[in-house]
Tab-separated table of C-alpha atoms in Angstrom:
chain	number	residue	atom	x	y	z
A	1	MET	CA	92.602	24.143	140.032
A	2	ARG	CA	93.784	25.487	136.753
A	3	PHE	CA	90.899	27.955	136.695
A	4	VAL	CA	91.710	29.049	140.216
A	5	ASP	CA	95.373	29.586	139.353
A	6	GLU	CA	94.476	31.678	136.307
A	7	SER	CA	92.094	33.814	138.449
A	8	MET	CA	94.806	34.362	141.003
A	9	GLN	CA	97.213	35.400	138.253
A	10	VAL	CA	94.687	37.852	136.845
A	11	GLU	CA	94.043	39.334	140.279
A	12	ALA	CA	97.792	39.609	140.906
A	13	CYS	CA	98.290	41.404	137.573
A	14	GLU	CA	95.400	43.780	138.306
A	15	SER	CA	96.767	44.485	141.762
A	16	ALA	CA	100.234	45.164	140.383
A	17	SER	CA	98.747	47.457	137.719
A	18	LEU	CA	96.827	49.382	140.355
A	19	GLY	CA	99.967	49.699	142.427
A	20	ILE	CA	101.895	51.099	139.463
A	21	GLN	CA	99.104	53.559	138.776
A	22	LYS	CA	99.122	54.743	142.411
A	23	VAL	CA	102.879	55.183	142.357
A	24	ALA	CA	102.621	57.106	139.055
A	25	ALA	CA	99.840	59.257	140.464
A	26	THR	CA	101.891	59.938	143.576
A	27	ALA	CA	104.915	60.829	141.451
A	28	GLU	CA	102.834	63.476	139.731
A	29	LEU	CA	101.889	65.137	143.024
A	30	ASP	CA	103.815	67.339	145.445
A	31	ASP	CA	103.904	66.953	149.198
A	32	ASP	CA	100.717	69.005	149.519
A	33	GLY	CA	98.764	66.800	147.127
A	34	LYS	CA	98.802	69.315	144.310
A	35	GLN	CA	100.157	68.832	140.804
A	36	ARG	CA	103.943	68.527	140.905
A	37	ARG	CA	105.643	71.879	140.442
A	38	THR	CA	108.319	72.118	137.771
A	39	GLY	CA	109.529	75.747	138.048
A	40	ASN	CA	113.201	76.601	138.348
A	41	VAL	CA	115.418	79.663	138.770
A	42	TRP	CA	115.083	80.578	135.082
A	43	THR	CA	111.305	80.358	134.866
A	44	ALA	CA	110.964	82.325	138.076
A	45	SER	CA	113.383	84.964	136.711
A	46	ALA	CA	111.292	85.191	133.525
A	47	HIS	CA	108.114	85.711	135.544
A	48	ILE	CA	109.782	88.467	137.618
A	49	ILE	CA	111.259	90.221	134.592
A	50	THR	CA	107.849	90.074	132.865
A	51	ALA	CA	106.272	91.673	135.899
A	52	VAL	CA	108.970	94.264	136.498
A	53	ILE	CA	110.244	95.508	133.133
A	54	GLY	CA	107.069	97.162	131.963
A	55	SER	CA	106.762	99.953	129.408
A	56	GLY	CA	107.536	102.236	132.374
A	57	VAL	CA	111.217	101.545	131.734
A	58	LEU	CA	110.899	103.976	128.788
A	59	SER	CA	110.045	106.816	131.209
A	60	LEU	CA	113.308	106.511	133.131
A	61	GLY	CA	115.042	109.003	130.849
A	62	TRP	CA	112.465	111.563	131.927
A	63	ALA	CA	112.977	110.611	135.594
A	64	MET	CA	116.734	111.047	135.213
A	65	ALA	CA	116.158	114.495	133.706
A	66	GLN	CA	114.191	115.566	136.764
A	67	LEU	CA	116.854	114.300	139.215
A	68	GLY	CA	120.090	114.757	137.308
A	69	TRP	CA	123.082	112.403	137.074
A	70	ILE	CA	123.955	112.137	140.756
A	71	ALA	CA	120.536	111.723	142.343
A	72	GLY	CA	119.155	109.754	139.354
A	73	VAL	CA	121.789	107.039	139.296
A	74	THR	CA	121.916	106.849	143.087
A	75	THR	CA	118.141	106.431	143.304
A	76	LEU	CA	118.129	103.603	140.770
A	77	LEU	CA	120.828	101.722	142.663
A	78	VAL	CA	119.316	102.356	146.124
A	79	PHE	CA	115.852	101.067	145.162
A	80	SER	CA	117.283	98.049	143.380
A	81	GLY	CA	119.129	97.188	146.588
A	82	ILE	CA	116.053	97.751	148.773
A	83	THR	CA	113.928	95.540	146.500
A	84	LEU	CA	116.447	92.716	146.476
A	85	TYR	CA	116.854	92.985	150.248
A	86	THR	CA	113.161	92.887	151.159
A	87	SER	CA	112.261	90.255	148.557
A	88	SER	CA	114.599	87.844	150.305
A	89	PHE	CA	112.542	88.264	153.485
A	90	LEU	CA	109.387	87.255	151.607
A	91	ALA	CA	111.109	84.248	150.033
A	92	ASP	CA	112.030	82.906	153.473
A	93	CYS	CA	108.380	83.048	154.562
A	94	TYR	CA	107.042	80.654	151.895
A	95	ARG	CA	107.234	77.634	154.218
A	96	SER	CA	106.453	77.578	157.910
A	97	PRO	CA	109.696	77.035	159.850
A	98	VAL	CA	107.962	74.662	162.285
A	99	THR	CA	105.655	72.508	160.124
A	100	GLY	CA	107.113	73.110	156.662
A	101	LYS	CA	103.568	73.944	155.434
A	102	ARG	CA	103.436	76.083	152.292
A	103	ASN	CA	101.950	79.557	152.139
A	104	TYR	CA	100.538	79.806	148.648
A	105	THR	CA	99.894	83.559	148.503
A	106	TYR	CA	101.260	86.800	149.936
A	107	LYS	CA	98.085	87.320	151.984
A	108	GLU	CA	98.452	83.887	153.611
A	109	ILE	CA	101.945	84.730	154.759
A	110	VAL	CA	100.722	88.032	156.255
A	111	LYS	CA	97.720	86.382	157.906
A	112	ASN	CA	99.711	83.559	159.454
A	113	ASN	CA	102.496	85.810	160.779
A	114	LEU	CA	101.035	89.287	161.359
A	115	GLY	CA	97.367	88.670	162.116
A	116	GLY	CA	93.973	89.551	160.773
A	117	THR	CA	94.185	93.380	160.644
A	118	MET	CA	97.371	93.289	158.581
A	119	TYR	CA	95.748	90.529	156.451
A	120	VAL	CA	92.901	92.856	155.415
A	121	ALA	CA	95.350	95.719	154.702
A	122	CYS	CA	97.427	93.384	152.543
A	123	ILE	CA	94.380	92.264	150.544
A	124	VAL	CA	93.362	95.889	149.840
A	125	ALA	CA	96.856	96.953	148.786
A	126	GLN	CA	97.738	93.865	146.770
A	127	TYR	CA	94.540	93.306	144.795
A	128	GLY	CA	93.910	96.995	144.306
A	129	LEU	CA	97.320	97.349	142.717
A	130	LEU	CA	96.956	94.191	140.588
A	131	CYS	CA	93.488	95.118	139.274
A	132	GLY	CA	94.596	98.666	138.554
A	133	ALA	CA	97.650	97.426	136.643
A	134	LEU	CA	95.426	95.423	134.297
A	135	VAL	CA	93.462	98.544	133.350
A	136	GLY	CA	96.708	100.449	132.864
A	137	TYR	CA	98.127	97.681	130.638
A	138	THR	CA	95.039	97.830	128.423
A	139	ILE	CA	95.470	101.604	127.951
A	140	THR	CA	99.216	101.247	127.272
A	141	VAL	CA	98.681	98.554	124.620
A	142	SER	CA	96.195	100.782	122.810
A	143	THR	CA	98.672	103.699	123.019
A	144	SER	CA	101.399	101.624	121.383
A	145	MET	CA	99.060	100.357	118.660
A	146	VAL	CA	97.979	103.950	117.871
A	147	ALA	CA	101.690	104.958	117.806
A	148	ILE	CA	102.282	102.292	115.124
A	149	LYS	CA	99.308	103.549	113.079
A	150	LYS	CA	100.480	107.146	113.323
A	151	SER	CA	104.041	106.235	112.411
A	152	ASN	CA	102.873	104.440	109.258
A	153	CYS	CA	100.454	107.250	108.447
A	154	PHE	CA	103.200	109.923	108.621
A	155	HIS	CA	105.555	107.742	106.584
A	156	LYS	CA	103.013	107.315	103.770
A	157	ARG	CA	101.305	110.715	103.769
A	158	GLY	CA	104.070	113.046	104.977
A	159	HIS	CA	104.994	114.561	108.313
A	160	GLU	CA	102.419	117.389	108.018
A	161	ALA	CA	99.484	114.993	107.462
A	162	SER	CA	96.588	114.869	109.925
A	163	CYS	CA	96.819	111.386	111.443
A	164	SER	CA	94.376	110.786	114.248
A	165	PHE	CA	93.162	107.396	115.489
A	166	SER	CA	90.820	106.105	118.244
A	167	TYR	CA	92.182	104.010	121.081
A	168	ASN	CA	88.923	102.145	121.607
A	169	PRO	CA	89.224	99.448	118.879
A	170	TYR	CA	92.646	98.437	120.218
A	171	MET	CA	91.390	98.299	123.824
A	172	ILE	CA	88.556	96.045	122.667
A	173	GLY	CA	91.015	93.859	120.705
A	174	MET	CA	93.251	93.559	123.791
A	175	GLY	CA	90.235	92.567	125.880
A	176	ILE	CA	89.193	89.822	123.424
A	177	LEU	CA	92.693	88.385	123.334
A	178	GLU	CA	92.943	88.394	127.121
A	179	ILE	CA	89.642	86.578	127.455
A	180	PHE	CA	91.189	83.662	125.595
A	181	LEU	CA	94.539	83.781	127.426
A	182	SER	CA	92.774	84.083	130.808
A	183	GLN	CA	91.528	80.531	130.392
A	184	ILE	CA	95.089	79.363	131.138
A	185	SER	CA	94.161	77.737	134.412
A	186	ASN	CA	96.983	78.811	136.710
A	187	PHE	CA	100.425	80.324	137.208
A	188	HIS	CA	102.171	77.001	136.593
A	189	LYS	CA	101.201	77.022	132.912
A	190	LEU	CA	102.398	80.551	132.175
A	191	SER	CA	106.116	79.809	131.846
A	192	MET	CA	106.309	79.976	128.044
A	193	LEU	CA	104.159	83.125	127.860
A	194	SER	CA	106.392	84.779	130.480
A	195	VAL	CA	109.534	83.820	128.552
A	196	VAL	CA	108.153	85.411	125.360
A	197	ALA	CA	107.055	88.500	127.269
A	198	ALA	CA	110.499	88.819	128.918
A	199	VAL	CA	112.200	88.596	125.524
A	200	MET	CA	109.878	91.300	124.194
A	201	SER	CA	110.753	93.579	127.136
A	202	PHE	CA	114.456	93.195	126.281
A	203	GLY	CA	113.530	93.902	122.642
A	204	TYR	CA	111.887	97.313	123.066
A	205	SER	CA	114.313	98.359	125.790
A	206	SER	CA	117.247	97.461	123.512
A	207	ILE	CA	115.749	99.417	120.632
A	208	GLY	CA	115.266	102.477	122.825
A	209	VAL	CA	118.847	102.147	124.124
A	210	GLY	CA	120.205	101.687	120.608
A	211	LEU	CA	118.431	104.731	119.220
A	212	ALA	CA	119.536	106.835	122.170
A	213	LEU	CA	123.132	105.694	121.827
A	214	ALA	CA	123.107	106.444	118.108
A	215	ARG	CA	121.841	109.956	118.850
A	216	VAL	CA	124.565	110.557	121.428
A	217	ILE	CA	127.311	109.213	119.151
A	218	SER	CA	126.064	111.441	116.277
A	219	GLY	CA	126.602	114.526	118.466
A	220	LYS	CA	122.866	115.393	118.713
A	221	GLY	CA	122.582	114.686	122.422
A	222	GLY	CA	120.764	117.132	124.674
A	223	LYS	CA	122.061	119.323	127.474
A	224	THR	CA	122.433	117.457	130.780
A	225	THR	CA	123.296	118.720	134.267
A	226	LEU	CA	124.292	117.129	137.565
A	227	THR	CA	121.024	118.258	139.211
A	228	GLY	CA	118.668	117.755	136.266
A	229	VAL	CA	116.035	120.208	135.007
A	230	GLU	CA	116.961	123.777	136.063
A	231	ILE	CA	114.556	126.241	137.639
A	232	GLY	CA	113.951	129.193	135.315
A	233	ILE	CA	111.690	130.091	132.418
A	234	GLY	CA	108.814	127.646	132.205
A	235	ILE	CA	109.550	125.792	135.422
A	236	SER	CA	109.153	127.090	138.955
A	237	ALA	CA	110.690	125.714	142.157
A	238	ALA	CA	107.330	124.085	142.965
A	239	ASP	CA	107.221	122.434	139.519
A	240	LYS	CA	110.715	121.137	139.994
A	241	THR	CA	109.796	119.694	143.392
A	242	TRP	CA	106.672	117.918	142.107
A	243	ARG	CA	108.577	116.473	139.157
A	244	MET	CA	111.257	115.141	141.477
A	245	PHE	CA	108.646	113.487	143.662
A	246	ARG	CA	107.081	111.784	140.622
A	247	ALA	CA	110.519	110.756	139.397
A	248	PHE	CA	111.343	109.148	142.758
A	249	GLY	CA	108.009	107.317	142.572
A	250	ASP	CA	108.561	106.167	138.984
A	251	ILE	CA	111.944	104.629	139.873
A	252	ALA	CA	110.700	103.030	143.114
A	253	PHE	CA	107.652	101.501	141.505
A	254	ALA	CA	109.650	100.267	138.540
A	255	TYR	CA	111.169	97.660	140.868
A	256	ALA	CA	107.907	96.583	142.547
A	257	TYR	CA	106.996	92.886	142.025
A	258	SER	CA	106.382	91.721	145.569
A	259	GLN	CA	102.633	91.550	144.884
A	260	VAL	CA	103.263	88.464	142.732
A	261	LEU	CA	106.487	87.130	144.319
A	262	VAL	CA	104.901	84.448	146.507
A	263	GLU	CA	102.689	83.207	143.666
A	264	ILE	CA	105.811	82.950	141.486
A	265	GLN	CA	107.656	81.065	144.257
A	266	ASP	CA	104.755	78.586	144.462
A	267	THR	CA	105.633	77.377	140.932
A	268	LEU	CA	109.129	76.169	142.013
A	269	LYS	CA	110.146	72.553	142.507
A	270	ALA	CA	110.555	71.480	146.135
A	271	SER	CA	114.192	70.521	145.705
A	272	PRO	CA	116.441	72.453	146.101
A	273	PRO	CA	114.539	74.489	148.752
A	274	GLU	CA	112.205	77.043	147.197
A	275	ASN	CA	113.548	79.975	149.212
A	276	GLU	CA	117.113	79.365	147.997
A	277	VAL	CA	116.018	79.155	144.371
A	278	MET	CA	113.769	82.193	144.730
A	279	LYS	CA	116.641	84.274	146.142
A	280	LYS	CA	118.798	83.329	143.138
A	281	ALA	CA	115.937	84.287	140.800
A	282	ASN	CA	115.592	87.594	142.622
A	283	ILE	CA	119.297	88.288	142.112
A	284	VAL	CA	119.167	87.361	138.386
A	285	ALA	CA	116.004	89.366	137.750
A	286	VAL	CA	116.951	92.500	139.762
A	287	ALA	CA	120.503	92.581	138.311
A	288	THR	CA	119.084	92.245	134.800
A	289	THR	CA	116.411	94.906	135.270
A	290	THR	CA	118.825	97.305	136.953
A	291	THR	CA	121.244	97.021	134.000
A	292	PHE	CA	118.478	97.814	131.556
A	293	TYR	CA	117.133	100.623	133.768
A	294	LEU	CA	120.567	102.269	133.949
A	295	LEU	CA	121.020	101.963	130.181
A	296	CYS	CA	117.569	103.326	129.371
A	297	GLY	CA	117.700	106.036	132.006
A	298	CYS	CA	121.252	107.249	131.425
A	299	LEU	CA	121.284	106.999	127.639
A	300	GLY	CA	117.788	108.451	127.358
A	301	TYR	CA	118.876	111.420	129.422
A	302	ALA	CA	122.098	111.798	127.481
A	303	ALA	CA	120.214	111.706	124.179
A	304	PHE	CA	117.561	114.309	125.010
A	305	GLY	CA	118.947	116.074	128.031
A	306	ASN	CA	116.638	118.059	130.276
A	307	ASN	CA	113.931	117.935	127.579
A	308	ALA	CA	113.636	114.137	127.748
A	309	ALA	CA	110.109	112.915	126.933
A	310	GLY	CA	107.985	110.762	129.219
A	311	ASN	CA	108.382	107.925	126.732
A	312	LEU	CA	111.865	107.326	125.321
A	313	LEU	CA	110.512	106.001	122.007
A	314	THR	CA	108.295	109.034	121.313
A	315	GLY	CA	111.326	111.280	121.727
A	316	PHE	CA	112.462	110.102	118.281
A	317	GLY	CA	109.113	111.249	116.835
A	318	PHE	CA	106.844	109.145	114.601
A	319	TYR	CA	109.319	109.539	111.695
A	320	GLU	CA	112.410	107.694	110.652
A	321	PRO	CA	113.437	105.013	111.303
A	322	PHE	CA	109.655	104.392	111.480
A	323	TRP	CA	109.971	100.632	111.126
A	324	LEU	CA	112.244	100.375	114.137
A	325	VAL	CA	109.963	102.439	116.350
A	326	ASP	CA	107.077	100.305	115.094
A	327	LEU	CA	108.948	97.154	116.059
A	328	ALA	CA	109.611	98.534	119.553
A	329	ASN	CA	105.904	99.351	120.065
A	330	ALA	CA	104.967	95.863	118.792
A	331	CYS	CA	107.306	94.427	121.420
A	332	ILE	CA	105.609	96.536	124.103
A	333	VAL	CA	102.239	95.129	123.027
A	334	LEU	CA	103.425	91.515	123.168
A	335	HIS	CA	105.119	92.052	126.483
A	336	LEU	CA	102.057	93.568	128.132
A	337	VAL	CA	99.856	90.754	126.795
A	338	GLY	CA	101.973	88.383	128.892
A	339	ALA	CA	102.333	90.751	131.859
A	340	TYR	CA	98.533	91.044	131.982
A	341	GLN	CA	98.347	87.305	132.768
A	342	VAL	CA	101.137	87.442	135.388
A	343	TYR	CA	99.234	90.134	137.262
A	344	SER	CA	95.728	88.686	136.756
A	345	GLN	CA	96.426	85.102	137.921
A	346	PRO	CA	96.587	85.956	141.664
A	347	VAL	CA	93.251	87.767	141.352
A	348	PHE	CA	91.644	84.864	139.466
A	349	SER	CA	93.017	82.320	141.947
A	350	ALA	CA	91.745	84.252	144.979
A	351	VAL	CA	88.165	84.458	143.746
A	352	GLU	CA	88.100	80.877	142.478
A	353	SER	CA	89.409	79.523	145.798
A	354	LEU	CA	86.609	81.317	147.672
A	355	VAL	CA	83.909	80.018	145.279
A	356	VAL	CA	85.219	76.412	145.311
A	357	GLY	CA	85.254	76.462	149.096
A	358	ARG	CA	81.624	77.702	149.101
A	359	TRP	CA	80.250	75.272	146.484
A	360	PRO	CA	82.640	72.281	146.371
A	361	ASN	CA	80.020	69.922	144.904
A	362	SER	CA	78.872	72.114	142.042
A	363	ASP	CA	79.799	70.844	138.571
A	364	PHE	CA	79.577	74.382	137.260
A	365	VAL	CA	82.290	75.459	139.707
A	366	THR	CA	84.602	72.421	139.891
A	367	LYS	CA	84.175	70.169	136.808
A	368	GLU	CA	86.845	70.347	134.103
A	369	TYR	CA	85.861	69.530	130.504
A	370	GLY	CA	88.750	68.158	128.486
A	371	ILE	CA	89.420	69.571	125.000
A	372	GLY	CA	90.686	67.359	122.225
A	373	SER	CA	91.187	63.578	122.188
A	374	GLY	CA	91.355	61.446	125.277
A	375	ASN	CA	89.592	61.605	128.598
A	376	ASN	CA	92.202	63.538	130.546
A	377	SER	CA	90.214	66.495	131.798
A	378	GLN	CA	93.106	67.579	133.940
A	379	GLY	CA	95.456	67.989	131.036
A	380	LYS	CA	96.807	71.185	129.564
A	381	CYS	CA	93.626	71.817	127.521
A	382	SER	CA	90.487	71.902	129.634
A	383	ILE	CA	87.609	74.275	130.274
A	384	ASN	CA	85.840	75.032	133.541
A	385	LEU	CA	82.478	76.828	133.149
A	386	PHE	CA	82.819	79.048	136.181
A	387	ARG	CA	86.375	79.996	135.195
A	388	LEU	CA	85.207	80.829	131.693
A	389	ALA	CA	82.304	82.997	132.930
A	390	TRP	CA	84.119	84.768	135.792
A	391	ARG	CA	87.391	85.509	134.064
A	392	SER	CA	85.716	86.672	130.893
A	393	SER	CA	83.460	89.015	132.904
A	394	PHE	CA	86.492	90.391	134.778
A	395	VAL	CA	88.439	91.127	131.569
A	396	VAL	CA	85.348	92.791	130.010
A	397	PHE	CA	84.966	95.032	133.076
A	398	ALA	CA	88.681	95.962	133.085
A	399	THR	CA	88.470	96.826	129.383
A	400	PHE	CA	85.317	98.924	130.008
A	401	LEU	CA	87.122	100.925	132.707
A	402	ALA	CA	90.111	101.501	130.366
A	403	MET	CA	87.812	102.839	127.654
A	404	MET	CA	85.860	105.008	130.068
A	405	MET	CA	88.901	106.513	131.855
A	406	PRO	CA	91.833	106.812	129.464
A	407	PHE	CA	93.781	108.880	131.999
A	408	PHE	CA	93.744	105.876	134.324
A	409	ASN	CA	97.544	105.702	134.195
A	410	ASP	CA	97.545	108.595	136.639
A	411	VAL	CA	95.107	106.630	138.825
A	412	LEU	CA	97.427	103.614	138.513
A	413	ALA	CA	100.359	105.810	139.621
A	414	PHE	CA	98.369	106.687	142.720
A	415	LEU	CA	97.540	103.024	143.406
A	416	GLY	CA	101.216	102.167	142.916
A	417	ALA	CA	102.198	104.900	145.301
A	418	ILE	CA	99.954	103.696	148.135
A	419	GLY	CA	100.588	99.989	147.354
A	420	TYR	CA	104.373	100.131	147.007
A	421	TRP	CA	105.341	100.896	150.566
A	422	PRO	CA	103.218	98.227	152.377
A	423	LEU	CA	103.837	95.452	149.828
A	424	VAL	CA	107.510	95.933	148.966
A	425	VAL	CA	108.816	97.363	152.193
A	426	TYR	CA	106.585	97.349	155.303
A	427	PHE	CA	105.137	93.811	155.285
A	428	PRO	CA	108.459	92.058	154.311
A	429	ILE	CA	110.322	93.990	157.023
A	430	GLN	CA	107.678	93.203	159.690
A	431	LEU	CA	107.654	89.527	158.635
A	432	HIS	CA	111.419	89.362	159.030
A	433	ILE	CA	111.294	90.999	162.445
A	434	VAL	CA	108.647	88.522	163.646
A	435	LYS	CA	110.264	85.475	162.028
A	436	SER	CA	113.750	86.251	163.401
A	437	LYS	CA	112.362	87.388	166.784
A	438	MET	CA	114.408	90.548	166.448
A	439	ARG	CA	114.557	92.715	169.541
A	440	THR	CA	113.462	96.360	169.230
A	441	ARG	CA	115.937	99.238	169.385
A	442	THR	CA	118.838	97.132	168.249
A	443	TRP	CA	121.053	98.393	165.381
A	444	SER	CA	119.439	95.924	162.975
A	445	TRP	CA	115.968	96.961	164.010
A	446	LEU	CA	116.839	100.680	163.683
A	447	GLY	CA	118.310	100.074	160.183
A	448	LEU	CA	115.140	98.334	159.038
A	449	GLN	CA	112.977	101.159	160.383
A	450	LEU	CA	115.118	103.701	158.567
A	451	ILE	CA	114.491	101.891	155.262
A	452	ASN	CA	110.834	101.740	156.199
A	453	SER	CA	110.578	105.491	156.918
A	454	VAL	CA	112.461	106.583	153.805
A	455	CYS	CA	110.268	104.455	151.499
A	456	LEU	CA	107.130	105.722	153.230
A	457	VAL	CA	108.144	109.320	152.566
A	458	VAL	CA	108.878	108.495	148.879
A	459	ALA	CA	105.487	106.778	148.568
A	460	VAL	CA	103.601	109.715	150.069
A	461	ALA	CA	105.456	112.198	147.896
A	462	ALA	CA	104.719	110.164	144.725
A	463	ALA	CA	101.056	109.853	145.731
A	464	CYS	CA	100.809	113.663	145.981
A	465	GLY	CA	102.365	113.986	142.532
A	466	SER	CA	99.951	111.464	141.021
A	467	ILE	CA	96.936	113.250	142.568
A	468	GLN	CA	98.014	116.339	140.676
A	469	GLY	CA	98.005	114.278	137.464
A	470	ILE	CA	94.576	112.896	138.175
A	471	ASN	CA	93.269	116.439	138.684
A	472	ASP	CA	94.623	117.452	135.276
A	473	GLY	CA	93.087	114.350	133.690
A	474	LEU	CA	89.643	115.110	135.150
A	475	LYS	CA	89.700	118.576	133.579
A	476	LYS	CA	89.948	117.030	130.116
A	477	PHE	CA	87.788	113.968	130.873
A	478	LYS	CA	85.541	112.766	128.017
A	479	PRO	CA	84.418	109.130	128.434
A	480	PHE	CA	84.979	106.879	125.393
A	481	GLU	CA	86.177	109.791	123.283
A	482	VAL	CA	89.929	109.287	122.999
A	483	LYS	CA	91.822	110.052	119.791
A	484	GLU	CA	95.425	110.889	119.159
């Protein structure tokens, strides 16, 4: 009897232990069976800021110079409002209103609400823009690294020295670094990287603003006008028009982050409701970026006037204070290293989901190999062989394209032009109309169509301007031979 009692006690203890383990396992999972999400308004804001405040913020002084004070400031405020307005429509579509089921990606939302044809169009626009951005980031990082080298060269050897450096080693270095960072398994583990990248974006933007403000205060500011660059010697009416189109496009695309909004929202905790938290994150992020955009654009224009350069930092030359310009370029590099991951994760996830669905029993595709002590292969440090091979190959290919086509930034501008309108404006508005069952030809419907039409015109105009840039780039095209 004593033996039986002891056996029963052991079984009871084992049963209790298993129960505790099941409860613990359940506590670590969300309502969809996936690992519990831990994101909040601040991590989501950091992701958005990392995606939005790119090095393009430094071109806003040039954009202001093309448009002038009135149109420039108005355009910045209008597009910030449009972005905030349409992003709230997307946030409300994350969960199905009937079943509460999550939509994990932008394309899922479009497929479930607008149908198959719109689903295909969304895939083309979203992933084309994301992949193009990665190539553009690689080029921009190499440009900033070369700027640091040139700055130091001029400082040591004099301003008349011949300082020329190849972009290729820095593109290769960027590619190698991103191969390692791309092994971060998913969006949920990017929070710290996004926070660092967001801080870096504030860093170089603040340096540009500070240098511009110092120039204005010293009385060396350039000539500015209400209507921007004036038609006259060196600039025709046609040139003025094309520049204005590109400026409108630069400002509009500077606010575009809808292509990663749903993936960011999928990192948020379930309580409070994700759409409420995401809307707060949108407000924080858009308000922050608009403040920096106004500072960079207005002070950049005030500092250099109608002769503002395409990059605010290069307007100060590669001279003194050389260390401060170097620091700003280093911040650009660190920011884009993080932004690369924010833009690449949706691409990685899409391909990996397809492959896992096709070969669910393959160890090469699904098995995780833990790194370090312990047997927890699902922990923070693990390697999946397919993920390693696919993501590394993708980064290598993106780096190869960057080295082969260094004028790809003009191509990226074109991709941004054709991707901005459907992703930031058209799809969110159509989703809102369908979700709210809005009747056609009502005042609300007409107002949404007006926003739709205006943004379409801006996108087409910017696309035409970028095609002109691509044409100029092709005339000077020499693969793998880029020095500055």
